[in-house]
Coordinates of C-alpha atoms in Angstrom, one line a residue:
Chain A
M6 CA 0.0 0.0 0.0
R7 CA 1.2 3.5 -0.8
A8 CA 0.0 6.5 1.2
A9 CA 0.9 10.2 1.4
A10 CA -0.5 12.6 4.0
A11 CA 0.2 16.3 4.6
L12 CA -0.3 18.6 7.4
G13 CA 0.2 22.3 7.4
V14 CA -0.3 24.9 10.1
E15 CA -0.1 28.7 9.9
A16 CA -0.3 31.5 12.4
V17 CA -3.3 33.8 12.3
A18 CA -3.1 37.2 14.1
L19 CA -6.0 37.9 16.3
R20 CA -7.2 41.2 17.6
G21 CA -5.2 42.3 20.7
G22 CA -1.9 40.9 19.4
A23 CA -2.7 37.2 20.2
V24 CA -1.8 34.5 17.7
R25 CA -3.9 31.4 16.8
S26 CA -2.5 28.5 14.9
R27 CA -4.8 27.4 12.1
V28 CA -4.6 24.0 10.3
A29 CA -4.4 25.1 6.7
T30 CA -3.7 21.7 5.2
L31 CA -5.0 18.3 6.4
R32 CA -4.7 15.7 3.8
S33 CA -5.1 12.1 4.9
Q34 CA -4.7 8.9 2.9
A35 CA -5.4 5.6 4.6
P36 CA -3.8 4.4 6.7
L37 CA -2.3 7.8 7.6
M38 CA -5.4 9.5 9.0
L39 CA -5.0 13.0 10.4
R40 CA -7.6 14.2 12.9
L41 CA -8.1 17.5 14.7
T42 CA -8.2 16.7 18.4
H43 CA -8.3 18.1 21.9
P44 CA -5.2 17.6 24.1
K45 CA -4.5 13.9 24.6
G46 CA -2.6 14.4 27.8
P47 CA 0.0 16.6 29.3
E48 CA 1.9 18.6 26.7
P49 CA 5.2 20.5 27.1
W50 CA 5.3 24.2 26.5
T51 CA 1.6 24.7 25.6
R52 CA -1.5 25.4 27.7
L53 CA -5.2 25.0 27.0
G54 CA -6.6 27.9 25.2
D55 CA -3.2 29.1 24.0
G56 CA -4.1 28.9 20.3
A57 CA -2.0 25.9 19.4
A58 CA -3.2 23.5 16.7
R59 CA -3.6 19.9 17.9
V60 CA -3.7 17.0 15.5
C61 CA -3.6 13.2 16.0
L62 CA -2.4 10.6 13.6
A63 CA -4.6 7.5 13.6
A64 CA -3.9 4.3 11.8
G65 CA -6.6 3.5 9.3
A66 CA -5.3 0.0 8.6
A67 CA -2.9 -2.6 10.0
G68 CA 0.7 -2.1 9.5
P69 CA 2.9 -0.8 8.0
I70 CA 3.5 -4.2 6.5
G71 CA 6.5 -5.1 4.3
G72 CA 6.1 -3.4 0.9
D73 CA 4.1 -0.4 2.2
A74 CA 5.5 3.0 1.4
Y75 CA 4.1 5.9 3.5
A76 CA 5.0 9.5 3.3
L77 CA 4.0 12.3 5.7
D78 CA 4.8 16.0 5.2
I79 CA 4.5 18.5 8.0
Q80 CA 4.7 22.2 7.6
V81 CA 4.6 24.5 10.7
G82 CA 4.5 28.1 9.4
D83 CA 6.4 31.0 11.0
G84 CA 5.2 31.8 14.5
S85 CA 2.6 28.9 14.7
T86 CA 2.4 26.0 17.1
L87 CA 1.5 22.4 16.3
V88 CA 1.1 19.6 18.8
L89 CA 1.1 16.3 16.8
R90 CA 0.4 13.1 18.6
E91 CA -0.6 9.6 17.7
I92 CA -3.6 7.5 18.8
S93 CA -1.8 4.2 19.2
A94 CA 1.4 2.4 18.8
S95 CA 2.3 1.0 15.4
L96 CA 3.1 -2.6 14.8
L97 CA 5.7 -3.2 12.1
L98 CA 4.8 -6.5 10.3
P99 CA 6.4 -8.5 7.5
G100 CA 4.8 -8.3 4.1
P101 CA 3.7 -11.2 1.9
L102 CA 6.5 -10.7 -0.6
G103 CA 9.3 -9.9 1.9
G104 CA 9.7 -6.3 0.9
Q105 CA 10.7 -3.4 3.0
S106 CA 8.1 -1.1 4.5
T107 CA 9.0 2.6 4.7
L108 CA 7.8 5.7 6.4
H109 CA 9.4 8.9 5.2
T110 CA 8.5 12.0 7.2
T111 CA 9.6 15.5 6.4
A112 CA 8.9 18.4 8.7
R113 CA 9.7 22.1 8.2
V114 CA 9.3 24.4 11.2
G115 CA 9.4 28.1 10.4
A116 CA 10.9 31.0 12.3
G117 CA 9.5 31.3 15.8
A118 CA 7.3 28.3 15.3
T119 CA 6.9 25.3 17.6
L120 CA 6.5 21.6 16.8
V121 CA 5.7 19.2 19.6
W122 CA 5.6 15.8 18.1
L123 CA 4.9 12.9 20.4
P124 CA 4.3 9.7 18.4
E125 CA 3.5 6.4 20.2
P126 CA 6.1 3.5 20.0
M127 CA 6.9 1.5 17.0
I128 CA 6.9 -2.3 17.7
A129 CA 9.2 -4.3 15.5
A130 CA 7.4 -7.7 15.1
R131 CA 9.2 -10.8 14.1
G132 CA 10.2 -10.9 10.5
C133 CA 9.5 -7.2 9.8
H134 CA 11.7 -5.2 7.5
H135 CA 11.2 -1.5 8.0
L136 CA 12.8 1.9 7.5
T137 CA 11.6 5.0 9.3
D138 CA 13.3 8.1 7.9
V139 CA 12.6 11.5 9.6
Q140 CA 14.0 14.7 8.2
V141 CA 13.4 17.9 10.2
D142 CA 14.3 21.3 9.0
L143 CA 14.2 24.0 11.6
A144 CA 14.4 27.7 10.8
A145 CA 16.4 29.9 13.2
G146 CA 14.4 30.5 16.3
A147 CA 12.2 27.4 15.9
R148 CA 11.4 25.1 18.8
L149 CA 11.0 21.3 18.7
V150 CA 10.1 18.4 20.9
L151 CA 10.4 15.1 19.1
R152 CA 10.1 11.7 20.7
E153 CA 10.8 8.3 19.1
E154 CA 10.4 5.0 20.8
L155 CA 11.1 1.6 19.4
L156 CA 10.2 -1.8 21.0
L157 CA 12.1 -4.8 19.8
G158 CA 9.4 -7.4 19.4
R159 CA 6.1 -8.1 21.1
H160 CA 6.2 -10.0 24.4
G161 CA 8.7 -12.7 24.2
E162 CA 9.2 -12.2 20.5
Q163 CA 12.5 -11.8 18.5
P164 CA 12.3 -8.6 16.5
G165 CA 12.6 -8.2 12.7
D166 CA 14.9 -5.7 11.0
V167 CA 14.3 -2.1 11.5
V168 CA 16.3 1.0 10.6
A169 CA 15.4 4.3 12.3
R170 CA 17.0 7.4 10.6
L171 CA 16.8 10.9 12.0
R172 CA 18.3 14.0 10.6
I173 CA 17.6 17.4 12.1
R174 CA 19.0 20.6 10.6
L175 CA 18.8 24.0 12.3
D176 CA 19.1 27.1 10.1
G177 CA 20.5 24.9 7.3
R178 CA 23.2 23.3 9.4
P179 CA 23.3 19.7 10.8
L180 CA 22.2 19.4 14.4
L181 CA 21.6 15.7 14.9
H182 CA 22.0 12.8 12.6
Q183 CA 21.3 9.3 13.9
D184 CA 21.0 6.0 12.0
L185 CA 20.0 3.1 14.2
A186 CA 20.0 -0.4 12.6
L187 CA 18.6 -3.2 14.7
G188 CA 17.5 -6.8 14.2
P189 CA 19.0 -10.0 12.9
A190 CA 20.4 -8.3 9.7
A191 CA 22.4 -5.7 11.7
V192 CA 25.8 -7.0 12.9
G193 CA 26.4 -6.5 16.6
W194 CA 23.0 -4.9 17.3
N195 CA 22.5 -6.9 20.5
S196 CA 26.0 -6.2 21.7
A197 CA 27.2 -4.2 24.6
A198 CA 27.9 -1.4 22.2
V199 CA 24.4 -1.0 20.8
T200 CA 21.5 -2.4 22.9
G201 CA 23.1 -4.8 25.3
G202 CA 20.0 -7.0 25.1
R203 CA 17.5 -4.2 26.1
R204 CA 14.3 -4.4 24.2
A205 CA 13.1 -0.8 24.4
L206 CA 15.0 2.2 23.0
G207 CA 14.0 5.8 22.9
S208 CA 15.2 9.2 22.0
L209 CA 13.7 12.6 22.7
V210 CA 15.1 15.7 21.1
V211 CA 14.4 19.2 22.4
V212 CA 15.5 22.2 20.5
D213 CA 15.0 25.5 22.3
P214 CA 16.6 28.8 21.1
A215 CA 16.4 30.1 24.6
W216 CA 19.4 27.8 25.4
A217 CA 21.8 29.4 22.9
D218 CA 24.2 30.4 25.6
D219 CA 23.1 28.1 28.3
P220 CA 22.7 24.5 27.1
P221 CA 21.4 22.0 29.7
P222 CA 24.2 20.1 31.3
P223 CA 24.7 16.4 30.8
T224 CA 22.5 14.5 33.3
L225 CA 22.3 10.8 34.0
V226 CA 18.7 9.5 34.2
G227 CA 19.4 6.1 35.7
D228 CA 21.8 3.4 34.4
T229 CA 21.0 3.5 30.7
A230 CA 19.4 6.9 30.1
A231 CA 20.9 10.3 29.9
V232 CA 20.3 13.9 28.8
L233 CA 23.0 14.7 26.3
P234 CA 23.5 18.4 25.3
L235 CA 24.0 18.6 21.5
P236 CA 26.3 21.0 19.7
G237 CA 23.6 23.8 19.4
P238 CA 20.6 25.0 21.4
A239 CA 19.4 21.4 21.8
A240 CA 19.6 18.3 23.9
L241 CA 18.8 14.6 23.4
V242 CA 17.4 12.2 25.9
S243 CA 18.8 8.8 25.0
A244 CA 17.4 5.8 26.8
L245 CA 17.4 2.0 26.8
A246 CA 15.0 0.1 29.0
D247 CA 13.6 -3.4 29.4
D248 CA 10.1 -2.6 28.5
A249 CA 7.8 0.2 27.2
L250 CA 6.7 1.4 30.6
Q251 CA 10.3 1.9 31.9
L252 CA 11.2 3.6 28.6
R253 CA 8.3 6.0 28.8
A254 CA 9.2 6.8 32.4
C255 CA 12.8 7.8 31.2
M256 CA 11.4 9.8 28.3
D257 CA 9.0 11.7 30.6
A258 CA 11.7 12.4 33.2
G259 CA 14.0 13.8 30.4
L260 CA 11.1 15.8 28.9
A261 CA 10.3 17.3 32.3
L262 CA 14.0 18.2 32.9
L263 CA 14.3 19.9 29.5
T264 CA 11.0 21.7 29.2
A265 CA 10.1 22.7 32.7
S266 CA 12.3 25.8 33.1
S267 CA 12.2 27.1 29.6
E268 CA 8.5 28.0 29.8
D269 CA 9.4 30.5 32.5
R270 CA 12.2 32.0 30.4
R271 CA 10.1 32.7 27.3
P272 CA 7.1 34.9 26.8
G273 CA 4.0 32.8 26.2
V274 CA 3.2 32.2 22.5
A275 CA -0.3 33.5 23.0
S276 CA -2.8 33.3 25.8
Chain B
M17 CA 47.3 -0.1 -2.3
T18 CA 50.7 0.2 -3.9
G19 CA 53.9 -1.3 -2.5
E20 CA 55.5 2.0 -1.7
T21 CA 52.8 3.2 0.7
T22 CA 52.1 0.0 2.7
A23 CA 54.8 0.9 5.2
A24 CA 53.2 4.3 5.6
L25 CA 49.9 2.7 6.5
L26 CA 51.5 0.4 9.1
L27 CA 53.2 3.4 10.7
L28 CA 49.8 5.2 10.9
A29 CA 47.9 2.2 12.3
D30 CA 50.6 1.1 14.8
G31 CA 49.4 1.4 18.4
R32 CA 52.9 2.7 19.2
L33 CA 52.3 5.9 17.2
P34 CA 52.9 8.5 19.9
A35 CA 49.4 10.2 19.7
G36 CA 47.9 9.1 23.0
G37 CA 45.5 6.5 21.7
H38 CA 46.7 3.9 24.2
A39 CA 45.1 5.8 27.1
H40 CA 41.5 5.1 25.7
S41 CA 39.4 2.0 25.9
G42 CA 36.8 3.0 23.4
G43 CA 33.9 2.5 25.9
L44 CA 35.2 -0.9 27.1
E45 CA 36.0 0.1 30.6
P46 CA 32.4 1.2 31.5
S47 CA 31.1 -1.8 29.6
V48 CA 33.2 -4.1 31.7
A49 CA 32.2 -2.3 34.9
A50 CA 28.5 -2.8 34.0
D51 CA 29.2 -6.5 33.4
R52 CA 28.1 -6.2 29.8
V53 CA 31.5 -7.4 28.6
R54 CA 33.0 -10.3 30.6
D55 CA 34.9 -12.7 28.3
V56 CA 36.3 -13.1 24.9
A57 CA 32.9 -14.0 23.3
S58 CA 31.1 -10.9 24.7
L59 CA 34.2 -8.8 23.8
E60 CA 34.1 -10.0 20.2
T61 CA 30.4 -9.1 19.9
F62 CA 31.1 -5.7 21.4
L63 CA 33.8 -5.1 18.9
R64 CA 31.5 -6.1 16.0
G65 CA 28.8 -3.7 17.3
R66 CA 31.4 -1.0 17.6
A67 CA 33.0 -1.6 14.2
V68 CA 29.7 -1.4 12.2
T69 CA 28.5 1.8 14.1
S70 CA 31.2 4.2 15.3
G71 CA 33.9 2.2 13.3
L72 CA 32.1 2.8 10.0
L73 CA 31.4 6.3 10.9
A74 CA 35.1 7.0 11.6
A75 CA 36.2 5.2 8.5
A76 CA 33.9 7.1 6.2
F77 CA 34.9 10.5 7.7
A78 CA 38.6 9.5 7.5
A79 CA 38.1 8.5 3.8
S80 CA 36.3 11.7 3.0
A81 CA 38.9 13.9 4.8
C82 CA 41.7 12.0 3.0
A83 CA 40.0 12.7 -0.4
A84 CA 39.5 16.3 0.6
V85 CA 43.2 16.8 1.4
L86 CA 44.3 15.0 -1.7
A87 CA 42.1 17.3 -3.7
G88 CA 43.4 20.4 -1.8
D89 CA 39.8 21.1 -0.7
N90 CA 40.3 22.3 2.9
G91 CA 36.9 23.9 3.0
R92 CA 35.3 20.5 3.0
L93 CA 37.1 19.6 6.2
G94 CA 35.0 22.2 8.0
V95 CA 31.8 20.7 6.7
L96 CA 33.0 17.3 7.8
E97 CA 33.6 18.7 11.3
E98 CA 30.0 19.9 11.5
E99 CA 28.6 16.7 10.2
L100 CA 30.6 14.6 12.6
D101 CA 29.5 16.7 15.5
A102 CA 25.9 16.1 14.6
R103 CA 26.6 12.3 14.6
Q104 CA 28.0 12.2 18.1
P105 CA 25.2 13.1 20.6
S106 CA 27.4 12.3 23.6
P107 CA 29.3 15.4 24.7
V108 CA 32.0 13.2 26.3
L109 CA 32.6 11.3 23.0
R110 CA 32.7 14.6 21.0
Q111 CA 35.3 15.9 23.5
T112 CA 37.3 12.6 23.4
S113 CA 37.3 12.7 19.6
R114 CA 38.6 16.2 19.6
K115 CA 41.3 15.5 22.2
L116 CA 42.6 12.5 20.2
G117 CA 42.5 14.7 17.1
R118 CA 44.5 17.4 18.7
Q119 CA 47.1 14.9 19.9
L120 CA 47.4 13.3 16.5
V121 CA 47.8 16.7 14.8
R122 CA 50.6 17.5 17.2
A123 CA 52.4 14.3 16.4
M124 CA 51.8 14.6 12.6
R125 CA 53.2 18.1 12.4
V126 CA 56.6 16.6 13.2
I127 CA 56.1 13.2 11.6
R128 CA 54.9 14.6 8.2
P129 CA 55.1 18.4 8.0
H130 CA 52.4 19.7 5.7
D131 CA 50.4 22.9 5.0
C132 CA 47.1 21.2 5.9
W133 CA 47.9 21.0 9.6
A134 CA 47.7 24.7 10.0
G135 CA 44.2 24.9 8.6
L136 CA 42.6 22.2 10.8
G137 CA 41.8 24.4 13.8
R138 CA 42.7 23.9 17.5
S139 CA 41.1 20.5 18.1
P140 CA 39.7 18.8 15.1
H141 CA 37.9 15.4 15.3
H142 CA 40.2 12.4 15.3
P143 CA 38.8 10.7 12.1
I144 CA 39.3 13.9 10.1
V145 CA 42.9 14.2 11.3
L146 CA 43.5 10.5 10.6
G147 CA 42.2 11.0 7.0
A148 CA 44.4 14.0 6.5
A149 CA 47.4 12.1 8.0
A150 CA 46.7 9.3 5.5
A151 CA 46.7 11.8 2.6
V152 CA 49.9 13.4 3.6
S153 CA 51.5 10.0 4.0
G154 CA 50.7 9.2 0.3
L155 CA 47.8 6.9 1.1
R156 CA 44.4 6.7 -0.6
P157 CA 41.0 7.0 1.1
Y158 CA 40.6 3.2 1.4
A159 CA 43.8 3.0 3.5
A160 CA 42.5 5.9 5.7
A161 CA 39.3 4.0 6.2
L162 CA 41.1 0.8 7.1
A163 CA 43.3 2.6 9.6
A164 CA 40.2 4.2 11.2
V165 CA 38.2 1.1 11.6
H166 CA 41.2 -0.9 12.8
D167 CA 41.8 1.8 15.4
A168 CA 38.1 1.5 16.5
V169 CA 38.6 -2.1 17.5
A170 CA 42.3 -2.5 18.3
G171 CA 42.2 -0.1 21.2
P172 CA 39.3 -1.7 23.1
A173 CA 40.7 -5.2 22.4
T174 CA 44.1 -4.3 24.0
A175 CA 42.2 -2.6 26.9
A176 CA 40.3 -5.8 27.5
V177 CA 43.5 -7.7 28.3
R178 CA 44.2 -5.2 31.0
L179 CA 40.7 -4.8 32.3
L180 CA 39.6 -8.4 32.3
G181 CA 42.9 -10.2 32.4
L182 CA 41.9 -12.0 29.2
D183 CA 44.4 -14.2 27.4
P184 CA 46.1 -11.8 24.9
F185 CA 46.4 -14.6 22.3
A186 CA 42.7 -15.3 22.5
T187 CA 42.0 -11.6 22.3
H188 CA 44.1 -11.2 19.2
A189 CA 42.4 -14.3 17.7
A190 CA 39.1 -12.4 18.1
L191 CA 40.7 -9.4 16.2
A192 CA 41.9 -11.8 13.5
R193 CA 38.3 -13.2 13.1
L194 CA 37.1 -9.6 12.7
G195 CA 39.5 -9.1 9.7
P196 CA 37.0 -9.8 6.9
L197 CA 34.4 -7.5 8.6
L198 CA 36.9 -4.6 8.9
D199 CA 38.0 -5.1 5.2
A200 CA 34.3 -4.9 4.2
I201 CA 33.7 -1.8 6.3
A202 CA 36.7 0.0 4.9
A203 CA 35.5 -0.9 1.3
D204 CA 32.1 0.5 2.2
A205 CA 33.6 3.6 3.7
E206 CA 35.7 4.2 0.7
R207 CA 32.5 4.7 -1.4
Y208 CA 31.8 7.8 0.6
A209 CA 35.2 9.4 -0.1
D210 CA 33.7 11.9 -2.6
A211 CA 30.1 11.9 -1.4
D212 CA 28.2 14.8 0.0
P213 CA 29.2 14.9 3.7
A214 CA 25.4 15.0 4.6
H215 CA 25.1 11.5 3.2
L216 CA 27.9 9.9 5.2
P217 CA 27.0 7.0 7.5
A218 CA 25.6 8.0 10.9
G219 CA 25.4 4.6 12.7
S220 CA 24.4 5.2 16.2
A221 CA 25.4 3.0 19.2
P222 CA 23.2 4.2 22.1
L223 CA 25.0 2.1 24.8
L224 CA 28.4 3.5 23.7
D225 CA 27.0 7.0 24.2
L226 CA 25.5 6.3 27.6
A227 CA 28.6 4.3 28.8
A228 CA 30.8 7.2 27.9
E229 CA 28.7 9.6 29.9
H230 CA 28.7 7.3 32.9
H231 CA 32.5 6.7 32.7
A232 CA 33.2 10.5 32.7
T233 CA 31.5 10.8 36.2
W234 CA 33.9 8.2 37.8
E235 CA 36.5 9.6 40.1
V236 CA 39.0 6.8 39.5
R237 CA 39.4 5.1 36.1
L238 CA 42.2 3.3 34.3
F239 CA 41.4 4.7 30.9
A240 CA 40.6 8.3 29.8
S241 CA 37.5 7.1 27.9

């Protein structure tokens, strides 16, 4: 199955100087179904009634299964705020012909814009063959929260092959580029250098221009999780855990560390 | 590789090169402390995981830097620096790479005087210096890549003998078994010699990142990284 979806948000100036973010593009194609939603749970940086646009991605079919090619394009216009979440975890499954499933996502976040993107975990089922490729382009002054979680197999299951690629550029320059290859086809993936036998991996990137001269310090969050300041106004929470719950706890702890204080340092987007 | 330059490669890849590499365990010391590496078998798996992730990364950047110096394109070295920074999320590993790079530049200025050393900045990343060192030694990008990926596993393997008291013969046997993998990685890395730096490999090894951060907080350690 091939599917392409697009989501675009733009800032609309209201009387009194406030700004509301309007969803200008909302193009779904099964199984990538985009829906306007109310807040799904606690969100960093935003508050109810602050004019942020909220969208959830729902799966309109099983998968992705081997052979599927999905593309998602996200545009967050200058000065606007988008909170993008996902309804449920996605289960990566093998296809009938052994092909690779792919999900290519591109996101462009304009000047002074904010993208909070909190997808649910990807679960790499036995025999899957999947590539997730995320390319984020941030304009100068853009803010980002991006979480990625990967579970290696369902309960008691050996995972298939999965590659998770992430490239974030800030003002045209590389900020973070990670290419994680796991599963039977990846040499040494289960070794003490890569996963050490842990079944849940996550990363959470926060980019906040307010940090330009004051990046958050490296912080250990337990034995196999840490906050890592990146070479720029950004930090990565990198975590390995035994299961999805432990992983989410690490991600939440890291997110709280990285977004709690910055709200106070910045004027509100709108209220 | 031509006969005249093989000796130059051996010189560059020799652990006795006075550039400070012997003081680093490549993440092995914290992995041993966490009981993730405990014998020759788990060491060999660790080395394979390291070779295909940070080893390929270092090899590709060394090959690309070698090609840039051979072409007299020093501007490209700056782009490689930025791209390599983006591929190392651990601040401790970025710092270690720059420290090793600085030490190698200092050695190479005397070993092989060349104009390129002046343009590399104060503390360039180690794989980039290694690539430049290969170029000024008359070597090609494949040799630079091979030296880089060899360096990525030989250091931790030697450290394992000291940290775990492993049989040095058995440890070197593991290195010998890695040979075909290292050759394949170097050949793969060579393909990136003239590629857009944005497209260079970015293999991540989350446990190496996290182990490096833990290690840096220790008060007493045998190795610098």
